C-alpha positions as YAML, in Angstrom:
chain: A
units: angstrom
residues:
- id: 1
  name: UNK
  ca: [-10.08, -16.23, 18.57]
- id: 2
  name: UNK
  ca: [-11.38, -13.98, 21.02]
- id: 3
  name: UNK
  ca: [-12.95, -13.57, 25.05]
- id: 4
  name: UNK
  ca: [-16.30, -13.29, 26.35]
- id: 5
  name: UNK
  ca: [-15.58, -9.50, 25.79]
- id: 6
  name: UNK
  ca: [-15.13, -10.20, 22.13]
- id: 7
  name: UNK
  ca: [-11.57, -9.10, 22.54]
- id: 8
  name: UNK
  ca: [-8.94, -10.63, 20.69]
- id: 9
  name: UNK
  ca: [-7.11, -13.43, 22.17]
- id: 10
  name: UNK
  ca: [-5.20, -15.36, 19.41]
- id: 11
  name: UNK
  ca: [-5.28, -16.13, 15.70]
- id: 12
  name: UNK
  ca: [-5.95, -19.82, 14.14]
- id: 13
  name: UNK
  ca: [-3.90, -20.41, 11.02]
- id: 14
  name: UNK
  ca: [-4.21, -23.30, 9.03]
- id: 15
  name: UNK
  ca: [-1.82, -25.11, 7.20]
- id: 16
  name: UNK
  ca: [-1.20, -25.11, 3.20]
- id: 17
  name: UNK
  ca: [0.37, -26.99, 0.89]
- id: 18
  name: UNK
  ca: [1.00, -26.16, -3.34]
- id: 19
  name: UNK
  ca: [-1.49, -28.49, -5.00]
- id: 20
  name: UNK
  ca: [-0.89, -29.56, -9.05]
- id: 21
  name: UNK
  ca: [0.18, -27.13, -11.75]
- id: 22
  name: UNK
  ca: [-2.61, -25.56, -13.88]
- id: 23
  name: UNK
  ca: [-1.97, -24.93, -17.45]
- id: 24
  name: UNK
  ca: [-0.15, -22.06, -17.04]
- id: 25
  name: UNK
  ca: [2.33, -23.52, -14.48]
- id: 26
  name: UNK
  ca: [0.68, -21.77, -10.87]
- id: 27
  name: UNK
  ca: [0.16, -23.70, -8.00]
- id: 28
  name: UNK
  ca: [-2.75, -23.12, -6.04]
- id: 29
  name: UNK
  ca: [-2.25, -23.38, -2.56]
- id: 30
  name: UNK
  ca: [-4.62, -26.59, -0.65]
- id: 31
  name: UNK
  ca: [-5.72, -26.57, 2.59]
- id: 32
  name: UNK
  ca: [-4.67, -29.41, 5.07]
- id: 33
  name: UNK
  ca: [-5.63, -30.69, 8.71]
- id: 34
  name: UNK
  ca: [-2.73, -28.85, 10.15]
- id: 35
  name: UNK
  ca: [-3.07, -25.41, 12.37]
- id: 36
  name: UNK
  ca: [-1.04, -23.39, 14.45]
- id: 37
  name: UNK
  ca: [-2.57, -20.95, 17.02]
- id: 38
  name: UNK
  ca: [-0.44, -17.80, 18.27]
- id: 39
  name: UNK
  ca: [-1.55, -15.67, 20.97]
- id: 40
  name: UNK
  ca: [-2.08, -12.24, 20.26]
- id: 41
  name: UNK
  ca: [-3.75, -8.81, 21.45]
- id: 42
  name: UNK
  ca: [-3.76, -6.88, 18.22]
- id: 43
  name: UNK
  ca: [-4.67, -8.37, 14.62]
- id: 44
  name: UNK
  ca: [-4.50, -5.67, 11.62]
- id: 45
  name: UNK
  ca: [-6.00, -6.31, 8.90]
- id: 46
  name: UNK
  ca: [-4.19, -5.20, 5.45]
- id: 47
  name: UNK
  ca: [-5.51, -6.17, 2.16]
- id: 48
  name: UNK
  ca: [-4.21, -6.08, -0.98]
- id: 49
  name: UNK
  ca: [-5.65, -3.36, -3.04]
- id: 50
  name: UNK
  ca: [-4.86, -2.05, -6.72]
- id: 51
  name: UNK
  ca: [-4.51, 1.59, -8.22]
- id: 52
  name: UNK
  ca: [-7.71, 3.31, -8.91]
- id: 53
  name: UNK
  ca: [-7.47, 3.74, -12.48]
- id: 54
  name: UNK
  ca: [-9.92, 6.72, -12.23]
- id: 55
  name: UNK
  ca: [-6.96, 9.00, -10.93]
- id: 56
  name: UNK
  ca: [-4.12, 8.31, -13.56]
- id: 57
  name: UNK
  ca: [-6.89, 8.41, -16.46]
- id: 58
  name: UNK
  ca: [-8.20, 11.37, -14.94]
- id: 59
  name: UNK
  ca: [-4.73, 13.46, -15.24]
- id: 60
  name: UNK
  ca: [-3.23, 14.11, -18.18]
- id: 61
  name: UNK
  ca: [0.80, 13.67, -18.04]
- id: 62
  name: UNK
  ca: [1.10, 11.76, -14.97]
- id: 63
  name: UNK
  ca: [3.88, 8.85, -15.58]
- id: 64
  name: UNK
  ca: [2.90, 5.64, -14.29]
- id: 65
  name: UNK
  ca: [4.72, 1.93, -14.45]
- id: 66
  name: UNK
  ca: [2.94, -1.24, -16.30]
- id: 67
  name: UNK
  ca: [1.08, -1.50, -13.23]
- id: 68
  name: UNK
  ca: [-0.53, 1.68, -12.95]
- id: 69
  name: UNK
  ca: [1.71, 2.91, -9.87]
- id: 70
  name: UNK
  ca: [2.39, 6.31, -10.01]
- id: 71
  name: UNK
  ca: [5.96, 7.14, -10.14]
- id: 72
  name: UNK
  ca: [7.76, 9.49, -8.13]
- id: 73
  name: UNK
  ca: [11.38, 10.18, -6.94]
- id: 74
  name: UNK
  ca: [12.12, 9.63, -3.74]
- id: 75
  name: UNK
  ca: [10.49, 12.66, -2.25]
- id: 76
  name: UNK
  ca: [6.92, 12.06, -3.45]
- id: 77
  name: UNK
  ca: [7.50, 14.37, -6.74]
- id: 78
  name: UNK
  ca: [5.49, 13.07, -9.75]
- id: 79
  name: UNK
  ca: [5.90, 14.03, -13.42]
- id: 80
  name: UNK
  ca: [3.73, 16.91, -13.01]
- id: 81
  name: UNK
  ca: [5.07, 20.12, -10.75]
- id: 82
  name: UNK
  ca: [3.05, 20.46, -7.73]
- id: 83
  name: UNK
  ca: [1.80, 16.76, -7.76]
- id: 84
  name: UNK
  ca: [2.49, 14.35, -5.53]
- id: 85
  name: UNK
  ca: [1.80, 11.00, -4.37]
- id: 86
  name: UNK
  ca: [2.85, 8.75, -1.74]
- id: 87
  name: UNK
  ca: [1.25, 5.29, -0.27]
- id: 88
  name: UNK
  ca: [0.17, 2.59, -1.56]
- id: 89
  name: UNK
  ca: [-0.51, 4.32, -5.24]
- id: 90
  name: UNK
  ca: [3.18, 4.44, -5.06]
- id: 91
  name: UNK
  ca: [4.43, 1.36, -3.34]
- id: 92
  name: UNK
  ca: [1.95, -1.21, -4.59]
- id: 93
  name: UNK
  ca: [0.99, -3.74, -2.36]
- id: 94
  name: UNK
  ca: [4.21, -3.66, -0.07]
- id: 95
  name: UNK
  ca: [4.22, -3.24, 3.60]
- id: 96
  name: UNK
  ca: [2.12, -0.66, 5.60]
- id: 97
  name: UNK
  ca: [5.33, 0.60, 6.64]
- id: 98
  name: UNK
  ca: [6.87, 1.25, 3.19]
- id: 99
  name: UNK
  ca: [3.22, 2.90, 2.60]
- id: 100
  name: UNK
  ca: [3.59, 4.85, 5.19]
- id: 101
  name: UNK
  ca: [7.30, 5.92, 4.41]
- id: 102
  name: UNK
  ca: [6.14, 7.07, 1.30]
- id: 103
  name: UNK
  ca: [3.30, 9.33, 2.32]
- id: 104
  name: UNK
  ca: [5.21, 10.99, 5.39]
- id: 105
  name: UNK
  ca: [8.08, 11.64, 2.24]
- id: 106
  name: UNK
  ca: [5.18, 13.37, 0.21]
- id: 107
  name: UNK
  ca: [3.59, 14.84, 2.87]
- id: 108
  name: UNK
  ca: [7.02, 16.60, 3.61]
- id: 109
  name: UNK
  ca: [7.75, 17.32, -0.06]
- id: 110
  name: UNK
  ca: [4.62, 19.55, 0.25]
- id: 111
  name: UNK
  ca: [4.55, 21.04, 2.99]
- id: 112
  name: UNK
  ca: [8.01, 22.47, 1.81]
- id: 113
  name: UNK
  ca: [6.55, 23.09, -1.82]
- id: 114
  name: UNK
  ca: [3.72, 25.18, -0.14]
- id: 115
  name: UNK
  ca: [6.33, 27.37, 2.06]
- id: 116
  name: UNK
  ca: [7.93, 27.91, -1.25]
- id: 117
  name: UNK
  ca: [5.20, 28.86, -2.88]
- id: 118
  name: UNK
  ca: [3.92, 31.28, 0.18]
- id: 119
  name: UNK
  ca: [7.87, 32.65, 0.17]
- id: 120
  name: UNK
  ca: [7.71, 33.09, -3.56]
- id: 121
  name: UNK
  ca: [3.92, 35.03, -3.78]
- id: 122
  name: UNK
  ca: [5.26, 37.78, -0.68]
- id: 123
  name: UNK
  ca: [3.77, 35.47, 2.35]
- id: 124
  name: UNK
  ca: [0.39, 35.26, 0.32]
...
């Protein structure tokens, strides 16, 4: 919902219930007549995105789960040294913020692998 400005002013939800099993047991969600509106001044918009497959096909040795997340320890490491991953290639689709946790970890795992590797080659 928004102002003459086109600014945003609120957002209309509407109401769902769980309709009838399918065959394999889900529930598919059914609109109804019922909405709520909440006043707002910001709306983000986060959708629900899988892994690109084209990166973990692409390189050879990099461990991922049965989803095709990359796995890392906490610090962003991968299975290969010197790779590293953080975001939502890590956390699936989980919050922005846990996304975001994860790629400030990785970014800080190499920016300290880098100084290592300048310390290591004589400031090179």
């Amino acid at each position: 919902l928004g102002d003459a400005d086109f600014r945003v002013k609120g957002i209309k939800c509407q109401k769902m219930e769980l309709g009838e099993a399918d065959s394999k047991g889900r529930r598919a969600p059914i609109p109804t007549d019922e909405f709520n509106i909440f006043n707002v001044d910001m709306v983000i918009v986060a959708i629900g995105q899988g892994p690109n497959p084209l990166v973990t096909r692409n390189i050879s040795g990099l461990e991922t789960d049965k989803r095709g997340l990359i796995i890392t320890d906490e610090k962003g490491h991968t299975s290969i040294p010197g790779v590293f991953a953080g975001g939502d290639i890590v956390t699936g689709a989980a919050t922005v913020i846990k996304a975001m946790g994860a790629g400030k970890a990785a970014a800080k795992s190499i920016d300290e692998y880098l100084w290592e590797l300048k310390n290591y080659n004589g400031g090179n």
